[in-house]
Short mmCIF file of C-alpha atoms and ligand atoms in Angstrom, two decimals:
data_model
loop_
_atom_site.label_atom_id
_atom_site.label_comp_id
_atom_site.label_asym_id
_atom_site.label_seq_id
_atom_site.Cartn_x
_atom_site.Cartn_y
_atom_site.Cartn_z
CA MET A 23 43.76 -64.12 -37.66
CA LYS A 24 44.76 -66.28 -40.59
CA HIS A 25 43.52 -65.49 -44.11
CA PRO A 26 44.78 -68.52 -46.32
CA LYS A 27 42.55 -67.88 -49.36
CA SER A 28 43.57 -64.09 -49.38
CA GLU A 29 47.19 -65.09 -49.18
CA LYS A 30 47.02 -67.54 -51.95
CA LEU A 31 45.26 -64.95 -54.09
CA PHE A 32 47.83 -62.55 -53.37
CA GLU A 33 50.52 -64.74 -54.41
CA ARG A 34 48.74 -65.55 -57.76
CA ALA A 35 47.98 -61.80 -58.20
CA LYS A 36 51.70 -60.76 -57.90
CA ARG A 37 52.51 -63.13 -61.00
CA SER A 38 50.43 -60.98 -63.24
CA ILE A 39 49.95 -57.61 -61.65
CA PRO A 40 52.81 -55.22 -60.22
CA GLY A 41 52.76 -55.83 -56.52
CA GLY A 42 49.50 -57.86 -56.89
CA VAL A 43 47.43 -54.69 -56.89
CA ASN A 44 46.03 -52.05 -59.23
CA SER A 45 46.57 -49.18 -56.92
CA PRO A 46 49.48 -49.15 -54.37
CA VAL A 47 47.92 -48.51 -50.83
CA ARG A 48 45.77 -51.66 -51.32
CA ALA A 49 48.85 -53.85 -50.99
CA PHE A 50 48.75 -53.21 -47.03
CA LYS A 51 52.44 -52.70 -47.26
CA SER A 52 52.59 -49.99 -44.55
CA VAL A 53 50.68 -52.23 -42.00
CA GLY A 54 52.96 -55.22 -42.44
CA ILE A 55 50.52 -57.80 -43.55
CA ASP A 56 49.10 -59.10 -46.88
CA PRO A 57 45.97 -57.46 -48.14
CA LEU A 58 42.65 -59.05 -47.95
CA PHE A 59 40.70 -60.12 -51.23
CA LEU A 60 37.22 -58.96 -50.86
CA VAL A 61 34.19 -60.67 -52.39
CA ARG A 62 31.01 -59.14 -51.22
CA GLY A 63 29.75 -55.85 -49.81
CA LYS A 64 26.36 -54.97 -48.15
CA GLY A 65 25.63 -52.00 -46.28
CA ALA A 66 28.27 -51.31 -43.79
CA TYR A 67 29.93 -54.70 -44.24
CA VAL A 68 32.44 -56.50 -46.49
CA TRP A 69 33.30 -60.06 -46.58
CA ASP A 70 36.73 -61.51 -47.64
CA ALA A 71 37.68 -64.57 -49.61
CA ASP A 72 38.01 -66.51 -46.44
CA GLY A 73 34.25 -65.73 -45.37
CA SER A 74 35.20 -63.35 -42.67
CA LYS A 75 32.94 -60.37 -42.21
CA TYR A 76 34.20 -56.79 -41.31
CA ILE A 77 32.53 -53.41 -40.58
CA ASP A 78 34.00 -51.32 -43.32
CA TYR A 79 35.23 -47.84 -42.80
CA VAL A 80 37.02 -47.56 -46.27
CA GLY A 81 33.88 -47.40 -48.36
CA SER A 82 35.95 -47.99 -51.51
CA TRP A 83 38.00 -44.91 -50.26
CA GLY A 84 35.10 -42.46 -50.05
CA PRO A 85 32.39 -43.15 -52.74
CA LEU A 86 30.19 -45.47 -50.61
CA ILE A 87 28.61 -42.85 -48.42
CA LEU A 88 25.24 -44.88 -48.65
CA GLY A 89 26.99 -48.20 -47.74
CA HIS A 90 27.71 -50.92 -50.17
CA SER A 91 25.19 -52.15 -52.76
CA HIS A 92 22.46 -49.83 -51.92
CA PRO A 93 19.25 -51.10 -53.40
CA ASN A 94 18.62 -47.77 -55.49
CA VAL A 95 21.98 -47.77 -56.91
CA ILE A 96 22.10 -51.42 -57.77
CA GLU A 97 18.60 -51.00 -59.42
CA ALA A 98 19.70 -48.00 -61.46
CA ILE A 99 22.65 -49.89 -62.73
CA GLN A 100 20.66 -53.06 -63.67
CA LYS A 101 18.04 -50.92 -65.41
CA GLN A 102 20.61 -48.89 -67.43
CA ALA A 103 22.76 -52.24 -68.21
CA LEU A 104 19.56 -53.72 -70.04
CA LEU A 105 19.38 -50.59 -72.26
CA ALA A 106 23.24 -50.09 -73.06
CA THR A 107 26.37 -49.97 -71.31
CA SER A 108 28.14 -47.34 -73.29
CA PHE A 109 27.51 -45.35 -76.54
CA GLY A 110 30.24 -42.63 -76.69
CA ALA A 111 27.23 -40.42 -77.63
CA PRO A 112 25.30 -37.83 -75.67
CA THR A 113 22.65 -39.13 -73.40
CA GLU A 114 19.84 -37.57 -71.20
CA LEU A 115 21.45 -39.10 -68.06
CA GLU A 116 24.40 -36.93 -68.37
CA ILE A 117 22.40 -33.93 -68.35
CA GLU A 118 20.30 -35.08 -65.40
CA LEU A 119 23.65 -35.51 -63.33
CA ALA A 120 25.15 -32.23 -64.49
CA GLU A 121 21.95 -30.42 -63.50
CA LEU A 122 21.76 -32.06 -60.22
CA VAL A 123 25.47 -31.28 -59.42
CA LYS A 124 24.97 -27.58 -60.47
CA GLU A 125 21.90 -27.40 -58.11
CA LEU A 126 23.98 -28.84 -55.31
CA ILE A 127 27.21 -26.91 -55.88
CA PRO A 128 26.04 -23.45 -57.09
CA SER A 129 29.70 -22.19 -57.86
CA ILE A 130 29.67 -24.74 -60.75
CA GLU A 131 28.06 -23.32 -63.67
CA LEU A 132 29.26 -25.73 -66.31
CA LEU A 133 30.84 -29.07 -65.79
CA ARG A 134 32.38 -31.97 -67.59
CA MET A 135 32.49 -35.60 -66.70
CA THR A 136 35.64 -37.69 -66.69
CA SER A 137 36.25 -41.31 -65.30
CA SER A 138 38.49 -40.55 -62.43
CA GLY A 139 39.44 -37.97 -60.03
CA THR A 140 42.95 -37.72 -61.57
CA GLU A 141 41.40 -36.82 -64.91
CA ALA A 142 39.35 -34.17 -63.30
CA THR A 143 42.32 -32.37 -61.54
CA MET A 144 44.56 -32.72 -64.56
CA SER A 145 41.88 -31.11 -66.73
CA ALA A 146 41.19 -28.39 -64.27
CA ILE A 147 44.81 -27.10 -64.13
CA ARG A 148 44.68 -27.26 -67.97
CA VAL A 149 41.71 -24.95 -68.09
CA ALA A 150 43.29 -22.53 -65.41
CA ARG A 151 46.41 -22.45 -67.54
CA GLY A 152 44.47 -21.83 -70.77
CA TYR A 153 42.38 -19.17 -69.00
CA THR A 154 45.21 -17.31 -67.43
CA GLY A 155 47.89 -17.95 -69.98
CA LYS A 156 50.32 -18.82 -67.18
CA ASP A 157 52.15 -22.06 -66.39
CA LYS A 158 52.84 -22.44 -62.67
CA ILE A 159 50.52 -23.95 -60.10
CA ILE A 160 50.68 -23.96 -56.35
CA LYS A 161 49.69 -26.99 -54.31
CA PHE A 162 50.05 -27.95 -50.72
CA GLU A 163 52.46 -30.47 -49.48
CA GLY A 164 50.48 -33.47 -48.24
CA CYS A 165 47.52 -32.84 -50.28
CA TYR A 166 46.81 -35.49 -52.99
CA HIS A 167 45.25 -34.67 -56.43
CA GLY A 168 45.61 -38.04 -58.20
CA HIS A 169 48.62 -39.21 -60.03
CA GLY A 170 48.94 -36.54 -62.93
CA ASP A 171 52.61 -35.69 -63.38
CA SER A 172 52.08 -31.91 -62.25
CA PHE A 173 51.04 -33.25 -58.92
CA LEU A 174 53.75 -35.82 -58.22
CA ILE A 175 56.11 -33.00 -57.11
CA LYS A 176 57.51 -32.42 -53.71
CA ALA A 177 59.04 -29.20 -52.37
CA GLY A 178 62.61 -28.56 -53.51
CA SER A 179 65.38 -27.99 -50.99
CA GLY A 180 64.37 -24.41 -49.97
CA ALA A 181 61.05 -23.26 -49.28
CA LEU A 182 60.99 -20.88 -52.33
CA THR A 183 62.95 -23.20 -54.73
CA LEU A 184 61.11 -24.97 -57.48
CA GLY A 185 59.71 -28.48 -56.99
CA ALA A 186 61.34 -31.82 -57.56
CA PRO A 187 59.60 -34.90 -59.00
CA SER A 188 58.37 -37.25 -56.30
CA SER A 189 58.26 -40.02 -58.84
CA PRO A 190 60.76 -41.38 -61.30
CA GLY A 191 59.20 -40.79 -64.72
CA VAL A 192 58.07 -37.31 -63.97
CA THR A 193 60.37 -34.90 -65.76
CA ILE A 194 62.32 -31.92 -64.14
CA ASP A 195 60.69 -29.68 -66.70
CA THR A 196 57.31 -30.62 -65.37
CA ALA A 197 58.32 -30.07 -61.71
CA LYS A 198 59.49 -26.61 -62.56
CA ASP A 199 55.84 -25.49 -62.78
CA THR A 200 54.55 -27.03 -59.51
CA LEU A 201 55.22 -25.05 -56.31
CA ASN A 202 54.48 -26.56 -52.89
CA ALA A 203 53.12 -24.47 -50.08
CA THR A 204 52.33 -25.44 -46.41
CA TYR A 205 48.80 -26.32 -45.57
CA ASN A 206 47.14 -23.83 -43.26
CA ASN A 207 49.96 -21.56 -43.82
CA LEU A 208 48.80 -18.34 -45.68
CA PRO A 209 52.57 -16.71 -45.45
CA SER A 210 53.92 -19.76 -47.22
CA VAL A 211 51.56 -19.16 -50.13
CA GLU A 212 52.33 -15.24 -50.20
CA ALA A 213 56.02 -16.01 -50.30
CA LEU A 214 55.43 -18.10 -53.41
CA VAL A 215 53.10 -15.58 -55.06
CA THR A 216 55.69 -12.84 -54.38
CA ALA A 217 58.59 -15.03 -55.82
CA HIS A 218 56.83 -15.83 -58.90
CA ARG A 219 54.57 -12.82 -59.41
CA GLY A 220 52.49 -12.95 -62.70
CA GLN A 221 53.47 -16.69 -63.31
CA ILE A 222 50.74 -18.42 -61.42
CA ALA A 223 47.84 -19.87 -63.12
CA ALA A 224 46.07 -21.86 -60.07
CA ILE A 225 46.10 -22.60 -56.44
CA ILE A 226 44.78 -26.11 -56.13
CA VAL A 227 43.79 -27.32 -52.47
CA GLU A 228 41.93 -30.01 -50.64
CA PRO A 229 39.49 -27.68 -48.68
CA VAL A 230 39.74 -30.30 -45.97
CA ALA A 231 42.87 -32.35 -46.49
CA GLY A 232 42.07 -36.06 -46.51
CA ASN A 233 45.24 -37.53 -47.93
CA MET A 234 47.61 -36.91 -45.02
CA GLY A 235 45.10 -38.27 -42.58
CA VAL A 236 42.26 -35.86 -42.05
CA VAL A 237 43.59 -32.31 -41.49
CA PRO A 238 40.85 -29.64 -41.21
CA PRO A 239 41.53 -26.05 -42.55
CA LYS A 240 42.18 -23.51 -39.82
CA ALA A 241 39.73 -20.76 -39.75
CA GLY A 242 40.42 -18.11 -42.31
CA PHE A 243 42.67 -20.46 -44.35
CA LEU A 244 40.45 -20.87 -47.33
CA GLU A 245 39.09 -17.25 -47.18
CA GLY A 246 42.85 -16.18 -47.26
CA LEU A 247 43.32 -18.28 -50.42
CA ARG A 248 40.28 -16.86 -51.98
CA ASN A 249 41.62 -13.34 -51.28
CA ILE A 250 45.14 -14.00 -52.68
CA CYS A 251 43.63 -15.49 -55.76
CA ASP A 252 41.37 -12.46 -56.15
CA ARG A 253 44.17 -9.88 -55.73
CA GLU A 254 46.57 -11.79 -58.04
CA GLN A 255 44.26 -13.13 -60.63
CA ILE A 256 44.90 -16.57 -59.91
CA VAL A 257 42.32 -19.43 -60.46
CA LEU A 258 41.25 -21.08 -57.19
CA ILE A 259 40.60 -24.79 -57.54
CA PHE A 260 39.01 -26.70 -54.71
CA ASP A 261 39.78 -30.45 -55.14
CA GLU A 262 36.54 -31.96 -53.72
CA VAL A 263 37.18 -35.34 -55.10
CA MET A 264 36.88 -36.63 -51.48
CA THR A 265 35.01 -33.86 -49.69
CA GLY A 266 32.33 -33.24 -52.50
CA PHE A 267 28.93 -34.69 -51.13
CA ARG A 268 30.77 -35.87 -48.24
CA VAL A 269 31.30 -33.25 -45.49
CA THR A 270 28.02 -31.87 -46.57
CA LEU A 271 25.68 -32.15 -49.66
CA GLY A 272 27.31 -28.96 -51.15
CA GLY A 273 30.88 -30.10 -50.23
CA ALA A 274 33.48 -28.31 -48.12
CA GLN A 275 32.89 -25.06 -50.12
CA GLN A 276 29.24 -24.97 -48.55
CA TRP A 277 30.49 -25.96 -45.19
CA TYR A 278 33.19 -23.34 -44.96
CA GLY A 279 31.32 -20.70 -47.14
CA VAL A 280 34.20 -20.24 -49.58
CA LYS A 281 33.63 -20.20 -53.38
CA PRO A 282 36.27 -21.61 -55.56
CA ASP A 283 36.61 -20.70 -59.37
CA LEU A 284 36.87 -24.46 -60.33
CA THR A 285 35.94 -27.60 -58.44
CA THR A 286 37.04 -31.06 -59.05
CA LEU A 287 34.75 -33.98 -58.04
CA GLY A 288 35.19 -37.84 -57.99
CA LYS A 289 34.26 -40.67 -55.73
CA ILE A 290 30.84 -40.24 -54.39
CA ILE A 291 29.71 -38.51 -57.86
CA GLY A 292 30.02 -42.00 -59.24
CA GLY A 293 28.20 -43.91 -56.46
CA GLY A 294 30.92 -46.61 -56.68
CA LEU A 295 31.45 -46.56 -60.46
CA PRO A 296 34.34 -44.83 -62.11
CA VAL A 297 33.48 -41.19 -62.37
CA GLY A 298 35.24 -37.84 -61.84
CA ALA A 299 33.97 -34.23 -63.03
CA PHE A 300 35.31 -30.80 -63.08
CA GLY A 301 33.52 -27.66 -63.33
CA GLY A 302 33.05 -24.01 -62.31
CA LYS A 303 32.93 -20.45 -63.81
CA ARG A 304 31.35 -20.41 -67.31
CA GLU A 305 33.93 -18.19 -68.73
CA MET A 306 36.54 -20.58 -67.72
CA MET A 307 34.70 -23.83 -68.66
CA GLU A 308 33.67 -22.43 -72.10
CA LEU A 309 37.38 -22.55 -73.02
CA LEU A 310 36.98 -26.29 -73.32
CA SER A 311 36.67 -27.86 -76.77
CA PRO A 312 34.42 -27.98 -78.80
CA VAL A 313 33.46 -24.44 -77.53
CA GLY A 314 36.89 -23.14 -77.08
CA PRO A 315 40.56 -24.23 -77.69
CA VAL A 316 41.51 -26.11 -74.63
CA TYR A 317 41.40 -29.78 -75.44
CA GLN A 318 39.96 -32.49 -73.13
CA ALA A 319 38.23 -35.81 -74.00
CA GLY A 320 37.20 -39.40 -72.87
CA THR A 321 35.97 -42.28 -74.71
CA LEU A 322 33.96 -43.52 -71.58
CA SER A 323 33.40 -40.02 -70.15
CA GLY A 324 29.73 -39.62 -68.94
CA ASN A 325 29.36 -43.59 -69.30
CA PRO A 326 25.74 -44.39 -68.78
CA LEU A 327 26.18 -47.02 -66.09
CA ALA A 328 28.25 -44.70 -64.11
CA MET A 329 25.81 -41.70 -64.65
CA ALA A 330 23.03 -43.86 -63.43
CA ALA A 331 24.88 -44.98 -60.21
CA GLY A 332 26.05 -41.46 -59.60
CA LEU A 333 22.51 -39.95 -59.96
CA ALA A 334 20.89 -42.69 -57.84
CA THR A 335 23.34 -41.77 -55.18
CA LEU A 336 23.02 -37.98 -55.24
CA ARG A 337 19.37 -38.14 -55.42
CA MET A 338 19.33 -40.34 -52.24
CA LEU A 339 21.50 -37.87 -50.54
CA LYS A 340 19.22 -34.99 -51.53
CA GLU A 341 15.97 -36.65 -50.71
CA GLU A 342 17.09 -38.43 -47.49
CA ASN A 343 19.59 -35.73 -46.03
CA PRO A 344 21.76 -38.48 -44.10
CA TYR A 345 24.10 -35.65 -42.97
CA PRO A 346 22.79 -34.81 -39.55
CA GLU A 347 22.82 -38.63 -38.80
CA LEU A 348 26.35 -38.95 -40.37
CA GLU A 349 27.43 -36.02 -38.14
CA ARG A 350 25.94 -37.52 -34.92
CA LYS A 351 27.43 -40.95 -35.61
CA SER A 352 30.91 -39.58 -36.60
CA ALA A 353 30.97 -37.36 -33.46
CA LEU A 354 30.08 -40.36 -31.29
CA LEU A 355 33.07 -42.25 -32.81
CA ALA A 356 35.47 -39.29 -32.55
CA GLU A 357 34.60 -38.50 -28.92
CA SER A 358 34.68 -42.21 -27.88
CA PHE A 359 38.08 -42.81 -29.53
CA SER A 360 39.29 -39.54 -27.83
CA GLU A 361 38.09 -40.88 -24.42
CA ASN A 362 39.76 -44.23 -25.14
CA ILE A 363 42.98 -42.55 -26.14
CA ASN A 364 42.93 -40.47 -22.78
CA ARG A 365 42.29 -43.62 -20.68
CA SER A 366 44.95 -45.56 -22.51
CA ASP A 367 47.69 -43.07 -22.06
CA ILE A 368 48.69 -43.47 -25.72
CA LYS A 369 50.15 -40.57 -27.48
CA ALA A 370 47.51 -40.05 -30.14
CA ASN A 371 44.85 -37.55 -31.08
CA GLN A 372 41.65 -37.70 -33.05
CA THR A 373 40.67 -35.28 -36.00
CA ARG A 374 37.33 -35.14 -37.79
CA VAL A 375 35.37 -33.07 -40.33
CA GLY A 376 31.92 -34.47 -40.82
CA SER A 377 32.09 -38.09 -41.64
CA MET A 378 35.96 -38.05 -42.29
CA LEU A 379 37.86 -39.07 -39.41
CA CYS A 380 41.69 -39.81 -38.53
CA LEU A 381 43.26 -41.23 -35.37
CA PHE A 382 46.82 -39.81 -35.52
CA PHE A 383 49.52 -41.46 -33.39
CA THR A 384 51.22 -38.32 -32.38
CA GLN A 385 50.76 -35.96 -29.41
CA LYS A 386 51.30 -32.87 -31.67
CA GLU A 387 48.25 -31.05 -33.06
CA VAL A 388 48.22 -32.06 -36.81
CA THR A 389 47.78 -28.98 -38.96
CA ASP A 390 49.87 -29.73 -42.04
CA TYR A 391 52.24 -32.41 -43.62
CA GLU A 392 55.11 -31.75 -41.25
CA THR A 393 53.05 -32.34 -38.13
CA ALA A 394 51.07 -35.38 -39.81
CA ILE A 395 54.35 -37.06 -40.49
CA THR A 396 55.41 -36.98 -36.76
CA SER A 397 52.87 -39.87 -36.45
CA ASP A 398 54.24 -43.26 -35.20
CA THR A 399 53.47 -45.39 -38.22
CA LYS A 400 54.58 -48.48 -36.44
CA ALA A 401 51.86 -47.79 -33.82
CA PHE A 402 49.28 -47.26 -36.36
CA ALA A 403 50.35 -50.49 -38.16
CA HIS A 404 49.94 -52.41 -34.88
CA TYR A 405 46.45 -50.62 -34.26
CA PHE A 406 45.30 -51.51 -37.77
CA ARG A 407 46.13 -55.27 -37.25
CA GLU A 408 44.43 -55.28 -33.88
CA MET A 409 41.23 -53.55 -35.23
CA LEU A 410 41.32 -56.12 -38.34
CA ASP A 411 41.34 -59.02 -35.86
CA ARG A 412 38.29 -57.55 -34.22
CA GLY A 413 36.34 -57.36 -37.41
CA ILE A 414 36.90 -53.67 -38.15
CA TYR A 415 38.28 -53.05 -41.69
CA LEU A 416 40.11 -49.52 -41.76
CA ALA A 417 42.31 -47.97 -44.61
CA PRO A 418 45.70 -49.53 -44.36
CA SER A 419 47.78 -46.42 -43.68
CA GLN A 420 48.13 -43.75 -41.03
CA PHE A 421 47.57 -41.12 -43.70
CA GLU A 422 44.13 -42.05 -44.99
CA ALA A 423 40.64 -40.98 -43.80
CA MET A 424 38.27 -43.19 -42.01
CA PHE A 425 34.70 -42.85 -43.54
CA VAL A 426 31.37 -43.35 -41.74
CA SER A 427 28.44 -44.20 -44.01
CA ALA A 428 24.73 -43.92 -43.78
CA ALA A 429 24.63 -47.84 -43.37
CA HIS A 430 26.73 -48.02 -40.13
CA SER A 431 24.31 -48.83 -37.29
CA ASP A 432 24.65 -47.78 -33.58
CA GLU A 433 25.60 -51.45 -32.99
CA ASP A 434 28.26 -51.24 -35.48
CA LEU A 435 29.72 -47.97 -33.88
CA GLU A 436 29.54 -49.64 -30.39
CA GLN A 437 31.53 -52.62 -31.68
CA THR A 438 33.92 -50.29 -33.23
CA ILE A 439 34.54 -48.21 -30.13
CA GLU A 440 35.01 -51.38 -28.01
CA ALA A 441 37.61 -52.68 -30.64
CA ASN A 442 39.28 -49.37 -30.46
CA ARG A 443 39.43 -49.40 -26.63
CA LYS A 444 40.88 -53.01 -26.71
CA ALA A 445 43.27 -52.22 -29.43
CA LEU A 446 44.73 -49.05 -27.83
CA ASN A 447 45.18 -51.00 -24.68
CA ARG A 448 47.13 -53.91 -26.55
CA ILE A 449 49.40 -51.24 -28.15
CA ARG A 450 50.18 -49.64 -24.81
CA ASP A 451 50.85 -53.03 -23.14
C1 LIG B 19 40.98 -39.73 -54.62
C2 LIG B 19 41.52 -38.47 -54.82
C3 LIG B 19 41.87 -37.92 -56.02
C4 LIG B 19 42.08 -39.03 -57.24
O1 LIG B 19 40.97 -39.62 -57.71
P1 LIG B 19 41.07 -40.90 -58.55
O2 LIG B 19 39.59 -41.28 -58.91
O3 LIG B 19 41.70 -42.02 -57.55
O4 LIG B 19 41.85 -40.62 -59.73
C5 LIG B 19 42.17 -36.65 -56.25
N1 LIG B 19 42.03 -35.81 -55.21
C6 LIG B 19 41.56 -36.14 -54.16
C7 LIG B 19 41.53 -35.17 -53.06
C8 LIG B 19 41.26 -37.44 -53.86
O5 LIG B 19 40.92 -37.76 -52.54
#
C-alpha cells in the first residue's frame, strides 16, 4: 500500500525533529517502512493522512482502553477547557482523581500526579532511596521504566557485576547503582541481594512485562519478590504504568494478589492526556516535600485538562466494568491467532494477560528477555506490513504489546483474525 502524504510529511518532519519523531519507536524503523502520520481517531479506528482507515491495536500505546475520542472523555476535556487549562494551583479535580485511584488500588494510601510515566518511576525510586537511605536498585532485563538515567542500564558482563549504561549520556556512576536481574527468575534476584546485602533501596518490576512483548509473571514470582523485600527491608515497586487499570481495574496487583509498597501509574490514568502518578505507603509518601525532605515537583503536575480526562476514563471503567468483555474479546483473538499459527506451521507463539497480547515469532516459550529476543524480528516486520496492508494497525515492533479496547467490535476482531491468517500464510510462502 502506498502512503504518499505520510511519506511527504515524514520527509518534512525529519528537517525539524530528530528522526522525524518525538519518541523513537514511532519511526517504524524495525519494520522497514516509513511511519504513518495519523489525523483522526474514533472508537477502534484511526485514519492516516492519506485517508486510509485502520483498526487500531496501539491505542496510543495503552491509554485508550475505551477507544479513541470517547464522548465522556471529550466532554470532560471541553468542559474544563472553558474554565481553565492550567493554574499551577490546587484544584478539586486532583482530589477526585486521587480519591478514585486510592479506592481502586488500595495499596496506595497517598499519591502524587506527574505528567508522564517516566517522571513517576524516577520519583518512586527517589522516595525509596530517601526512605531506606540506600542507593542501589534492582530492575529486570527487558522491563522498561521510562527513560530516566537510572533505568537505561543493561547488565554488565557477569551476572553479578554492576550495570553498564545502555545509552550514551548516562554516566558510569549512575550505572553503578542499577543492578539487572532476570525476569521470572528469583534466584537471580537472591544472588544480587546477597552480593549487595544492605545496599539495595528498591526492586522495581513490571508485574506483567509489557515492554519486551508481553511476558506473564510465573506463578510465585511476584510473591517471591514480596518475600525477599520483606526479609531484606527493600521497597517493592510495581511499575503499573501499562498494567494499571488495564489487566483489571485494580491493576496487576489485584489480578495476582500481591501488594507492592509503591506503585507507578501512567497511560490509562490520563485517558489519553499526559499523566503519570506514583503512590503507596503513607510513611514513604510523606517523605515528599513539602511534608518531608525528598524533593519532587512539576509545573503542570495535576493539570486540570489531564485530570478531567483521567477522571472521566476511570469513572467509565468503574461504572461500566468492561473487563469481562475485554477478557472475552482478547481470549478470542489470542486463541484464533494460536489456531492460525498452528495451521500455518509458522514458528510462533501467542502470549496474553487480559487485554495485553503479543505474537512472538519464536518457538521458544517466552519467559524473560533472553527468550524474548530469540524472536525472528524480520518475520515480525513482514507480519506487521502484511497486517497494515489489510487495515490492521499494530505496534511497529516485536517487543510491544497489542492492546484490545472496549471499542473493538466482534466484526473488527473477525476482520483482524482473517488478516492474521492471511498474513501468516504470506510469511510462510
Ligand atoms: C510507558 C511506560 C513507562 C513510561 O511512561 P511514559 O509516559 O512514556 O514516560 C514506564 N513504565 C512502563 C511499564 C511503561 O509501559
